[in-house]
Amino acid sequence: MTATKPECRATLVSMQLTNDMGVAIAERHGVRLTSPDRPVLAGETVTKAQLIAYYDAVAERMLPHVANRALALVRVPNGSRPFFQKHDTGGFPDTMRRVAIELKESEREDHFYVTDIAGVMAGVQMSTLEFHIWGSHIDTLEKPDRIIFDIDPDAGLDFGRVRAAACRIRDVLKEWGLQSYPMVTGGKGVHVIAPLRPVTEWPLVKLFCRTFAQRLEDNEPDSFTANIRKVQRQGRMFVDYLRNERGATAVTPFSTRARPGVPCAVPVGWDELDRLKAANQFDIEAAAERAGQPDPWPDYFELTQSITKGMVEAVAGPLKDLEQ
Ligand code: ATP
Ligand code: MN
C-alpha cells in the first residue's frame, strides 16, 4: 500500500459526488444500500453512497472493460483489512452474476461477473472497493482479448522512470505491430494494455509476454527486470507479465482502490501520461470528471490486432523446442 494521499487533483471544477446522489442512484438501479454514509475505508471520508454515485458517473466508460469477464474483488467489509475474493461465498445480490469455471481438471468454481452497472453497484453494496478482471471474456474464456504489462517500480523510484518505461514498452510492442494504451493504477505504477482479437489461447500468449519481458531485461538491464523478487529490483522496474495467464487478474479501468485517498485506476492518453506526477492522482471526483472528457483510448475496441504463432516463434524460438 502507498503511504501518501493523492497529491493533486484535476484542475477543472471538481464534480460533486454526494451521499444523496448515491442513495437516489442506488434506488433507481434496484440496489438496497446499507450504511450509505459510512466511510468505505478506515481513516477516509469517501462513503458507500459516494462510491455508487462515482460508478454511475463512469459507467459508460467502465462497462465495456468490465462486463462479461470473470472478476476478483477486493472487499473491505468493516473499512479495514482488505481481502481478495475470487469465488462466491454467498450473500451477494443476483445482479452480481456467477459462472462456473474449471480451474483444475474437473474442479469447477463459481466466479463473479457483471453485465451492467447494477452489478457493479451490487459489488459496492457488498463492500467491494476494487474490481479486477480476467484477460478474457466468459464466452471466449481460453482466448485472451487483452495483454497487460504491469510496471512495478522499485521503492523510491521517480515516477518519471515509470513513464519512460511505459513509453519504451509501447514502442517495443509497436515493433510487433501491437498498439497499446496506458492506465495509471491508482497505486504506484502504470499498466500498458494492448487489446487483442481473441484468436490465440493462453499458453502461447503467456509465452509471448514472458519472453517479451525477458528480452526487455536482456536489452535494458539498467531499467527492467522480469524477475518478481523484490531484491532483484534494485533501482529497476519489474515488468509483471504474470497477469497474462489463465485465471490471473488485473485491476479494471475506473476501479477504485483500497488505498489511502481511495484513488482510481484511470485510462490516460500517452501525451497525458507525460504530464502526470504520480499514478494515484485521480480521486473519485477527478476520475468521474475524467470519464466525461474525450476518450483517451478512442480506437481500443476497434483494433483487430493479435498475437500469432509466428510472433511467438520469432520472440521465443521454434515452438516444438519449447515446453509450454
Ligand atoms: P500498483 O501500480 O501499485 O502496482 P497494481 O494494481 O498493479 O497497482 P499490484 O500489486 O502490482 O497492483 O498487482 C497486480 C495485479 O495482481 C493486481 O491488479 C491484481 O489483479 C493482482 N493481484 C494482486 N494481489 C493479488 C492477490 N492477493 N490475489 C490475487 N490477485 C492479486
Ligand atoms: Mn502493479
XYZ file of N, CA, C and O in Angstrom, residues 163-304:
568
model
N 7.114 6.404 -16.239
C 6.576 6.927 -17.510
C 7.457 6.524 -18.673
O 6.973 6.087 -19.719
N 8.767 6.675 -18.489
C 9.704 6.331 -19.567
C 9.621 4.838 -19.881
O 9.661 4.430 -21.052
N 9.490 4.016 -18.840
C 9.397 2.564 -19.047
C 8.127 2.219 -19.828
O 8.147 1.373 -20.735
N 7.028 2.888 -19.479
C 5.762 2.630 -20.185
C 5.912 2.963 -21.667
O 5.478 2.199 -22.542
N 6.548 4.102 -21.949
C 6.738 4.507 -23.359
C 7.631 3.514 -24.087
O 7.410 3.212 -25.265
N 8.629 3.009 -23.391
C 9.540 2.033 -24.011
C 8.773 0.752 -24.368
O 8.923 0.210 -25.457
N 7.939 0.296 -23.444
C 7.138 -0.918 -23.705
C 6.184 -0.670 -24.875
O 6.033 -1.513 -25.761
N 5.580 0.515 -24.884
C 4.714 0.885 -26.022
C 5.473 0.769 -27.337
O 4.973 0.188 -28.304
N 6.708 1.317 -27.368
C 7.477 1.323 -28.615
C 7.862 -0.085 -29.057
O 7.825 -0.403 -30.249
N 8.246 -0.923 -28.097
C 8.641 -2.292 -28.478
C 7.407 -3.090 -28.923
O 7.472 -3.849 -29.895
N 6.279 -2.881 -28.244
C 5.047 -3.550 -28.690
C 4.704 -3.136 -30.119
O 4.282 -3.947 -30.938
N 4.924 -1.845 -30.397
C 4.631 -1.318 -31.739
C 5.484 -2.028 -32.792
O 5.013 -2.312 -33.906
N 6.731 -2.343 -32.415
C 7.595 -3.077 -33.348
C 7.000 -4.442 -33.683
O 7.284 -5.015 -34.730
N 6.200 -4.981 -32.781
C 5.498 -6.253 -33.034
C 4.126 -6.025 -33.667
O 3.328 -6.956 -33.767
N 3.846 -4.778 -33.996
C 2.566 -4.459 -34.632
C 1.418 -4.328 -33.648
O 0.251 -4.371 -34.040
N 1.755 -4.162 -32.374
C 0.690 -4.089 -31.355
C 0.583 -2.675 -30.794
O 1.543 -2.157 -30.207
N -0.574 -2.072 -30.970
C -0.829 -0.747 -30.391
C -1.270 -0.923 -28.943
O -2.030 -1.840 -28.627
N -0.798 -0.034 -28.069
C -1.113 -0.187 -26.644
C -1.491 1.149 -26.018
O -1.273 2.210 -26.607
N -2.036 1.063 -24.809
C -2.558 2.235 -24.104
C -2.137 2.193 -22.639
O -2.083 1.118 -22.043
N -1.899 3.366 -22.051
C -1.506 3.382 -20.634
C -2.682 3.616 -19.674
O -3.620 4.333 -19.994
N -2.579 2.985 -18.520
C -3.538 3.251 -17.450
C -2.759 3.463 -16.156
O -1.917 2.632 -15.795
N -3.006 4.583 -15.470
C -2.429 4.740 -14.133
C -3.274 3.914 -13.174
O -4.502 3.910 -13.262
N -2.609 3.198 -12.267
C -3.319 2.166 -11.490
C -4.048 2.690 -10.265
O -4.845 1.986 -9.670
N -3.725 3.934 -9.867
C -4.230 4.406 -8.579
C -3.272 4.032 -7.456
O -3.446 4.434 -6.316
N -2.241 3.245 -7.806
C -1.216 2.878 -6.836
C 0.088 3.544 -7.216
O 0.178 4.776 -7.263
N 1.080 2.703 -7.551
C 2.407 3.257 -7.834
C 2.791 3.202 -9.294
O 3.734 3.857 -9.718
N 2.116 2.364 -10.058
C 2.631 2.071 -11.390
C 1.679 2.394 -12.521
O 0.651 3.060 -12.362
N 2.070 1.902 -13.691
C 1.297 2.076 -14.917
C 1.101 0.699 -15.530
O 2.018 -0.126 -15.507
N -0.103 0.448 -16.044
C -0.349 -0.760 -16.834
C -0.350 -0.371 -18.307
O -1.046 0.576 -18.684
N 0.455 -1.079 -19.111
C 0.427 -0.870 -20.564
C -0.406 -2.013 -21.138
O -0.075 -3.188 -20.951
N -1.489 -1.646 -21.804
C -2.509 -2.631 -22.187
C -2.704 -2.634 -23.703
O -2.850 -1.581 -24.316
N -2.672 -3.815 -24.287
C -2.937 -3.947 -25.721
C -4.153 -4.851 -25.916
O -4.163 -5.981 -25.416
N -5.177 -4.354 -26.618
C -6.330 -5.211 -26.897
C -5.969 -6.222 -27.987
O -5.143 -5.926 -28.850
N -6.570 -7.400 -27.924
C -6.300 -8.446 -28.922
C -7.617 -8.994 -29.452
O -8.616 -9.014 -28.727
N -7.573 -9.498 -30.680
C -8.686 -10.340 -31.119
C -8.512 -11.673 -30.399
O -7.389 -12.188 -30.319
N -9.588 -12.245 -29.873
C -9.432 -13.499 -29.127
C -9.279 -14.704 -30.063
O -10.217 -15.438 -30.313
N -8.071 -14.885 -30.570
C -7.819 -15.987 -31.518
C -6.758 -16.963 -31.021
O -6.692 -18.096 -31.481
N -5.924 -16.536 -30.090
C -4.817 -17.372 -29.631
C -5.047 -17.737 -28.164
O -5.487 -16.899 -27.380
N -4.764 -18.996 -27.812
C -5.059 -19.439 -26.443
C -3.984 -18.988 -25.447
O -2.889 -18.576 -25.821
N -4.320 -19.091 -24.175
C -3.486 -18.585 -23.091
C -2.016 -19.016 -23.139
O -1.129 -18.161 -22.980
N -1.708 -20.304 -23.323
C -0.292 -20.692 -23.200
C 0.631 -19.939 -24.167
O 1.720 -19.514 -23.768
N 0.191 -19.756 -25.416
C 1.041 -19.041 -26.376
C 1.136 -17.557 -26.046
O 2.199 -16.940 -26.163
N 0.025 -16.980 -25.633
C 0.025 -15.551 -25.273
C 0.940 -15.324 -24.072
O 1.746 -14.392 -24.039
N 0.857 -16.221 -23.104
C 1.714 -16.096 -21.923
C 3.191 -16.216 -22.314
O 4.043 -15.454 -21.834
N 3.472 -17.185 -23.192
C 4.858 -17.384 -23.623
C 5.389 -16.124 -24.328
O 6.521 -15.697 -24.085
N 4.561 -15.540 -25.172
C 4.961 -14.294 -25.845
C 5.281 -13.220 -24.808
O 6.331 -12.572 -24.872
N 4.403 -13.053 -23.836
C 4.564 -11.969 -22.858
C 5.771 -12.214 -21.951
O 6.507 -11.280 -21.619
N 5.963 -13.480 -21.559
C 7.112 -13.797 -20.694
C 8.418 -13.519 -21.434
O 9.331 -12.889 -20.891
N 8.483 -13.947 -22.680
C 9.717 -13.746 -23.437
C 9.924 -12.270 -23.756
O 11.047 -11.772 -23.721
N 8.838 -11.569 -24.024
C 8.884 -10.126 -24.273
C 9.522 -9.418 -23.067
O 10.432 -8.592 -23.222
N 9.052 -9.754 -21.861
C 9.586 -9.114 -20.642
C 11.051 -9.493 -20.436
O 11.878 -8.654 -20.061
N 11.376 -10.759 -20.693
C 12.760 -11.210 -20.525
C 13.692 -10.484 -21.489
O 14.791 -10.069 -21.133
N 13.221 -10.284 -22.730
C 14.030 -9.559 -23.733
C 14.258 -8.102 -23.313
O 15.318 -7.546 -23.544
N 13.244 -7.497 -22.697
C 13.411 -6.121 -22.203
C 14.545 -6.081 -21.183
O 15.401 -5.201 -21.222
N 14.540 -7.058 -20.267
C 15.607 -7.103 -19.263
C 16.962 -7.358 -19.935
O 17.956 -6.703 -19.606
N 17.005 -8.294 -20.887
C 18.272 -8.613 -21.562
C 18.851 -7.371 -22.248
O 20.044 -7.105 -22.179
N 17.967 -6.606 -22.901
C 18.439 -5.473 -23.702
C 18.660 -4.211 -22.876
O 19.476 -3.367 -23.241
N 17.879 -4.045 -21.805
C 17.978 -2.812 -20.999
C 18.016 -3.162 -19.511
O 17.100 -2.821 -18.750
N 19.101 -3.836 -19.105
C 19.166 -4.333 -17.720
C 19.231 -3.225 -16.666
O 18.961 -3.488 -15.489
N 19.541 -2.000 -17.062
C 19.554 -0.907 -16.078
C 18.137 -0.465 -15.708
O 17.921 0.131 -14.649
N 17.184 -0.717 -16.605
C 15.814 -0.256 -16.371
C 14.867 -1.357 -15.927
O 14.003 -1.141 -15.078
N 15.026 -2.549 -16.553
C 13.982 -3.561 -16.394
C 14.478 -4.841 -15.744
O 15.617 -5.258 -15.957
N 13.575 -5.471 -14.985
C 13.795 -6.855 -14.580
C 12.493 -7.623 -14.821
O 11.402 -7.078 -14.639
N 12.640 -8.868 -15.237
C 11.465 -9.727 -15.421
C 11.324 -10.680 -14.243
O 10.532 -11.614 -14.289
N 12.091 -10.412 -13.199
C 12.078 -11.278 -12.016
C 11.196 -10.648 -10.935
O 11.406 -9.496 -10.542
N 10.244 -11.417 -10.451
C 9.264 -10.861 -9.492
C 9.886 -10.551 -8.125
O 9.366 -9.732 -7.372
N 11.035 -11.150 -7.815
C 11.608 -10.980 -6.470
C 12.081 -9.537 -6.240
O 12.817 -8.980 -7.053
N 11.627 -8.962 -5.133
C 11.920 -7.539 -4.871
C 13.418 -7.272 -4.778
O 13.877 -6.212 -5.213
N 14.182 -8.220 -4.226
C 15.628 -7.984 -4.086
C 16.300 -7.838 -5.451
O 17.386 -7.273 -5.551
N 15.643 -8.340 -6.497
C 16.211 -8.249 -7.842
C 15.969 -6.875 -8.479
O 16.499 -6.582 -9.528
N 15.148 -6.061 -7.847
C 14.716 -4.820 -8.495
C 15.812 -3.756 -8.510
O 16.160 -3.266 -9.569
N 16.322 -3.422 -7.342
C 17.466 -2.513 -7.207
C 17.496 -1.353 -8.202
O 18.306 -1.333 -9.129
N 16.578 -0.429 -8.018
C 16.547 0.751 -8.875
C 15.952 0.493 -10.251
O 16.037 1.344 -11.139
N 15.354 -0.683 -10.424
C 14.762 -1.018 -11.730
C 13.251 -1.211 -11.597
O 12.697 -1.155 -10.510
N 12.649 -1.457 -12.729
C 11.220 -1.732 -12.722
C 10.958 -3.187 -13.066
O 11.534 -3.710 -14.017
N 10.087 -3.827 -12.276
C 9.661 -5.180 -12.594
C 8.564 -5.099 -13.651
O 7.559 -4.408 -13.461
N 8.787 -5.745 -14.773
C 7.751 -5.807 -15.818
C 6.937 -7.058 -15.538
O 7.338 -8.173 -15.883
N 5.806 -6.876 -14.857
C 4.996 -8.022 -14.452
C 4.191 -8.504 -15.654
O 3.215 -7.870 -16.048
N 4.646 -9.637 -16.208
C 3.960 -10.259 -17.348
C 2.998 -11.354 -16.855
O 2.254 -11.941 -17.635
N 3.016 -11.606 -15.544
C 2.259 -12.739 -14.993
C 0.749 -12.520 -14.984
O -0.012 -13.444 -14.723
N 0.338 -11.284 -15.283
C -1.105 -11.030 -15.440
C -1.643 -11.742 -16.680
O -2.845 -11.835 -16.853
N -0.725 -12.185 -17.553
C -1.159 -12.709 -18.862
C -1.240 -14.228 -18.865
O -0.712 -14.889 -19.751
N -1.882 -14.753 -17.824
C -2.124 -16.194 -17.841
C -3.537 -16.476 -17.375
O -4.165 -15.643 -16.711
N -3.999 -17.651 -17.740
C -5.369 -18.033 -17.413
C -5.605 -17.930 -15.908
O -4.832 -18.479 -15.119
N -6.656 -17.182 -15.534
C -7.012 -17.066 -14.120
C -6.394 -15.867 -13.427
O -6.835 -15.492 -12.342
N -5.375 -15.248 -14.026
C -4.782 -14.049 -13.407
C -5.699 -12.852 -13.664
O -6.462 -12.833 -14.626
N -5.606 -11.868 -12.795
C -6.458 -10.684 -12.956
C -5.634 -9.398 -12.861
O -4.510 -9.415 -12.358
N -6.219 -8.337 -13.345
C -5.619 -7.003 -13.204
C -6.755 -6.028 -12.893
O -7.900 -6.251 -13.313
N -6.423 -4.977 -12.220
C -7.469 -4.024 -11.822
C -8.121 -3.426 -13.082
O -7.444 -3.135 -14.069
N -9.448 -3.297 -13.045
C -10.169 -2.833 -14.226
C -10.119 -1.306 -14.348
O -10.067 -0.605 -13.329
N -10.092 -0.792 -15.576
C -10.187 0.656 -15.745
C -11.370 1.219 -14.951
O -12.455 0.656 -14.990
N -11.108 2.293 -14.238
C -12.072 3.033 -13.422
C -12.421 2.378 -12.090
O -13.247 2.901 -11.341
N -11.782 1.267 -11.757
C -11.988 0.730 -10.413
C -11.404 1.695 -9.386
O -10.384 2.331 -9.629
N -12.085 1.783 -8.239
C -11.473 2.472 -7.091
C -10.446 1.533 -6.474
O -10.446 0.336 -6.738
N -9.543 2.089 -5.644
C -8.523 1.275 -4.979
C -8.660 1.390 -3.463
O -8.959 2.482 -2.943
N -8.396 0.289 -2.794
C -8.449 0.285 -1.322
C -7.132 0.797 -0.771
O -6.391 0.082 -0.104
N -6.825 2.034 -1.116
C -5.550 2.638 -0.702
C -5.831 4.049 -0.187
O -6.924 4.587 -0.422
N -4.871 4.655 0.478
C -5.119 5.985 1.052
C -5.646 6.987 0.020
O -5.104 7.097 -1.081
N -6.731 7.675 0.374
C -7.335 8.654 -0.517
C -8.355 8.043 -1.463
O -8.997 8.752 -2.234
N -8.535 6.708 -1.438
C -9.413 5.987 -2.373
C -9.204 6.487 -3.812
O -10.123 7.025 -4.436
N -7.995 6.320 -4.334
C -7.739 6.741 -5.710
C -8.322 5.749 -6.712
O -8.775 4.669 -6.327
N -8.313 6.128 -7.999
C -8.916 5.286 -9.035
C -7.883 4.910 -10.087
O -6.931 5.647 -10.349
N -8.120 3.748 -10.724
C -7.345 3.351 -11.901
C -7.967 4.056 -13.103
O -9.169 3.913 -13.333
N -7.170 4.822 -13.838
C -7.748 5.665 -14.886
C -6.973 5.527 -16.206
O -5.750 5.718 -16.240
N -7.687 5.168 -17.291
C -7.048 5.158 -18.609
C -6.656 6.581 -18.998
O -7.444 7.510 -18.808
N -5.461 6.756 -19.518
C -4.999 8.089 -19.946
C -4.402 7.982 -21.340
O -4.156 6.871 -21.828
N -4.169 9.129 -21.962
C -3.507 9.141 -23.262
C -1.996 9.155 -23.053
O -1.517 9.496 -21.971
N -1.244 8.803 -24.110
C 0.218 8.811 -23.981
C 0.743 10.218 -23.697
O 1.665 10.393 -22.896
N 0.152 11.245 -24.323
C 0.589 12.627 -24.080
C 0.290 13.040 -22.649
O 1.092 13.689 -21.976
N -0.899 12.639 -22.225
C -1.349 12.992 -20.874
C -0.440 12.342 -19.822
O -0.120 12.960 -18.799
N -0.017 11.112 -20.083
C 0.848 10.404 -19.131
C 2.097 11.221 -18.836
O 2.557 11.303 -17.698
N 2.625 11.850 -19.870
C 3.814 12.697 -19.736
C 3.659 13.786 -18.689
O 4.631 14.246 -18.110
N 2.422 14.236 -18.507
C 2.187 15.367 -17.602
C 1.799 14.936 -16.189
O 1.687 15.763 -15.299
N 1.599 13.636 -15.977
C 1.167 13.183 -14.651
C 2.354 13.028 -13.715
O 3.427 12.588 -14.122
N 2.131 13.364 -12.457
C 3.219 13.334 -11.478
C 3.239 12.050 -10.666
O 4.185 11.755 -9.952
N 2.137 11.298 -10.728
C 2.040 10.064 -9.941
C 0.911 9.207 -10.507
O 0.107 9.688 -11.319
N 0.860 7.946 -10.076
C -0.171 7.029 -10.577
C -1.452 7.101 -9.761
O -2.441 6.458 -10.083
N -1.426 7.895 -8.675
C -2.605 7.945 -7.789
C -3.197 9.348 -7.700
O -3.719 9.744 -6.670
N -3.130 10.081 -8.818
C -3.594 11.472 -8.809
C -5.098 11.625 -8.873
O -5.623 12.690 -8.588
N -5.794 10.585 -9.333
C -7.236 10.722 -9.554
C -8.020 10.168 -8.366
O -8.041 8.961 -8.151
N -8.654 11.049 -7.597
C -9.609 10.563 -6.603
C -10.944 10.365 -7.321
O -11.030 10.556 -8.551
N -12.013 9.959 -6.600
C -13.252 9.601 -7.316
C -13.839 10.789 -8.093
O -14.384 10.602 -9.169
N -13.692 11.975 -7.548
C -14.284 13.114 -8.250
C -13.485 13.469 -9.499
O -14.045 13.733 -10.565
N -12.167 13.425 -9.378
C -11.324 13.720 -10.552
C -11.500 12.642 -11.628
O -11.542 12.936 -12.825
N -11.641 11.382 -11.211
C -11.803 10.297 -12.184
C -13.171 10.373 -12.861
O -13.301 10.120 -14.065
N -14.208 10.738 -12.081
C -15.549 10.881 -12.655
C -15.547 11.976 -13.710
O -16.145 11.844 -14.790
N -14.851 13.035 -13.392
C -14.745 14.144 -14.330
C -13.983 13.724 -15.593
O -14.353 14.048 -16.717
N -12.907 12.962 -15.378
C -12.086 12.480 -16.495
C -12.921 11.622 -17.439
O -12.740 11.648 -18.653
N -13.852 10.856 -16.859
C -14.688 9.957 -17.665
C -15.652 10.741 -18.561
O -16.158 10.205 -19.545
N -15.885 12.004 -18.220
C -16.770 12.835 -19.036
C -16.043 13.567 -20.139
O -16.654 14.263 -20.953
N -14.725 13.429 -20.177
C -13.928 14.096 -21.216
C -13.654 13.129 -22.368
O -13.935 11.936 -22.247
N -13.083 13.615 -23.483
C -12.868 12.725 -24.623
C -12.087 11.462 -24.242
O -11.183 11.514 -23.406
N -12.473 10.347 -24.851
C -11.881 9.050 -24.523
C -10.403 9.021 -24.920
O -10.070 9.214 -26.083
N -9.497 8.778 -23.946
C -8.066 8.730 -24.287
C -7.669 7.435 -25.013
O -6.541 7.325 -25.477
N -8.584 6.483 -25.094
C -8.318 5.222 -25.815
C -9.358 5.066 -26.945
O -10.101 4.080 -26.973
N -9.451 6.036 -27.864
C -10.607 6.088 -28.765
C -10.802 4.853 -29.638
O -11.928 4.458 -29.902
N -9.700 4.232 -30.091
C -9.901 3.087 -31.001
C -9.635 1.742 -30.341
O -9.469 0.726 -31.003
N -9.640 1.720 -29.015
C -9.326 0.489 -28.269
C -10.181 -0.694 -28.728
O -9.673 -1.794 -28.938
N -11.481 -0.474 -28.887
C -12.370 -1.601 -29.216
C -12.482 -1.847 -30.717
O -13.148 -2.772 -31.144
N -11.824 -1.016 -31.505
C -11.868 -1.208 -32.968
C -10.651 -1.958 -33.498
O -10.675 -2.496 -34.603
N -9.579 -1.997 -32.721
C -8.339 -2.608 -33.215
C -8.526 -4.101 -33.447
O -9.241 -4.771 -32.706
N -7.866 -4.619 -34.485
C -8.035 -6.045 -34.808
C -6.691 -6.768 -34.754
O -6.419 -7.650 -35.538
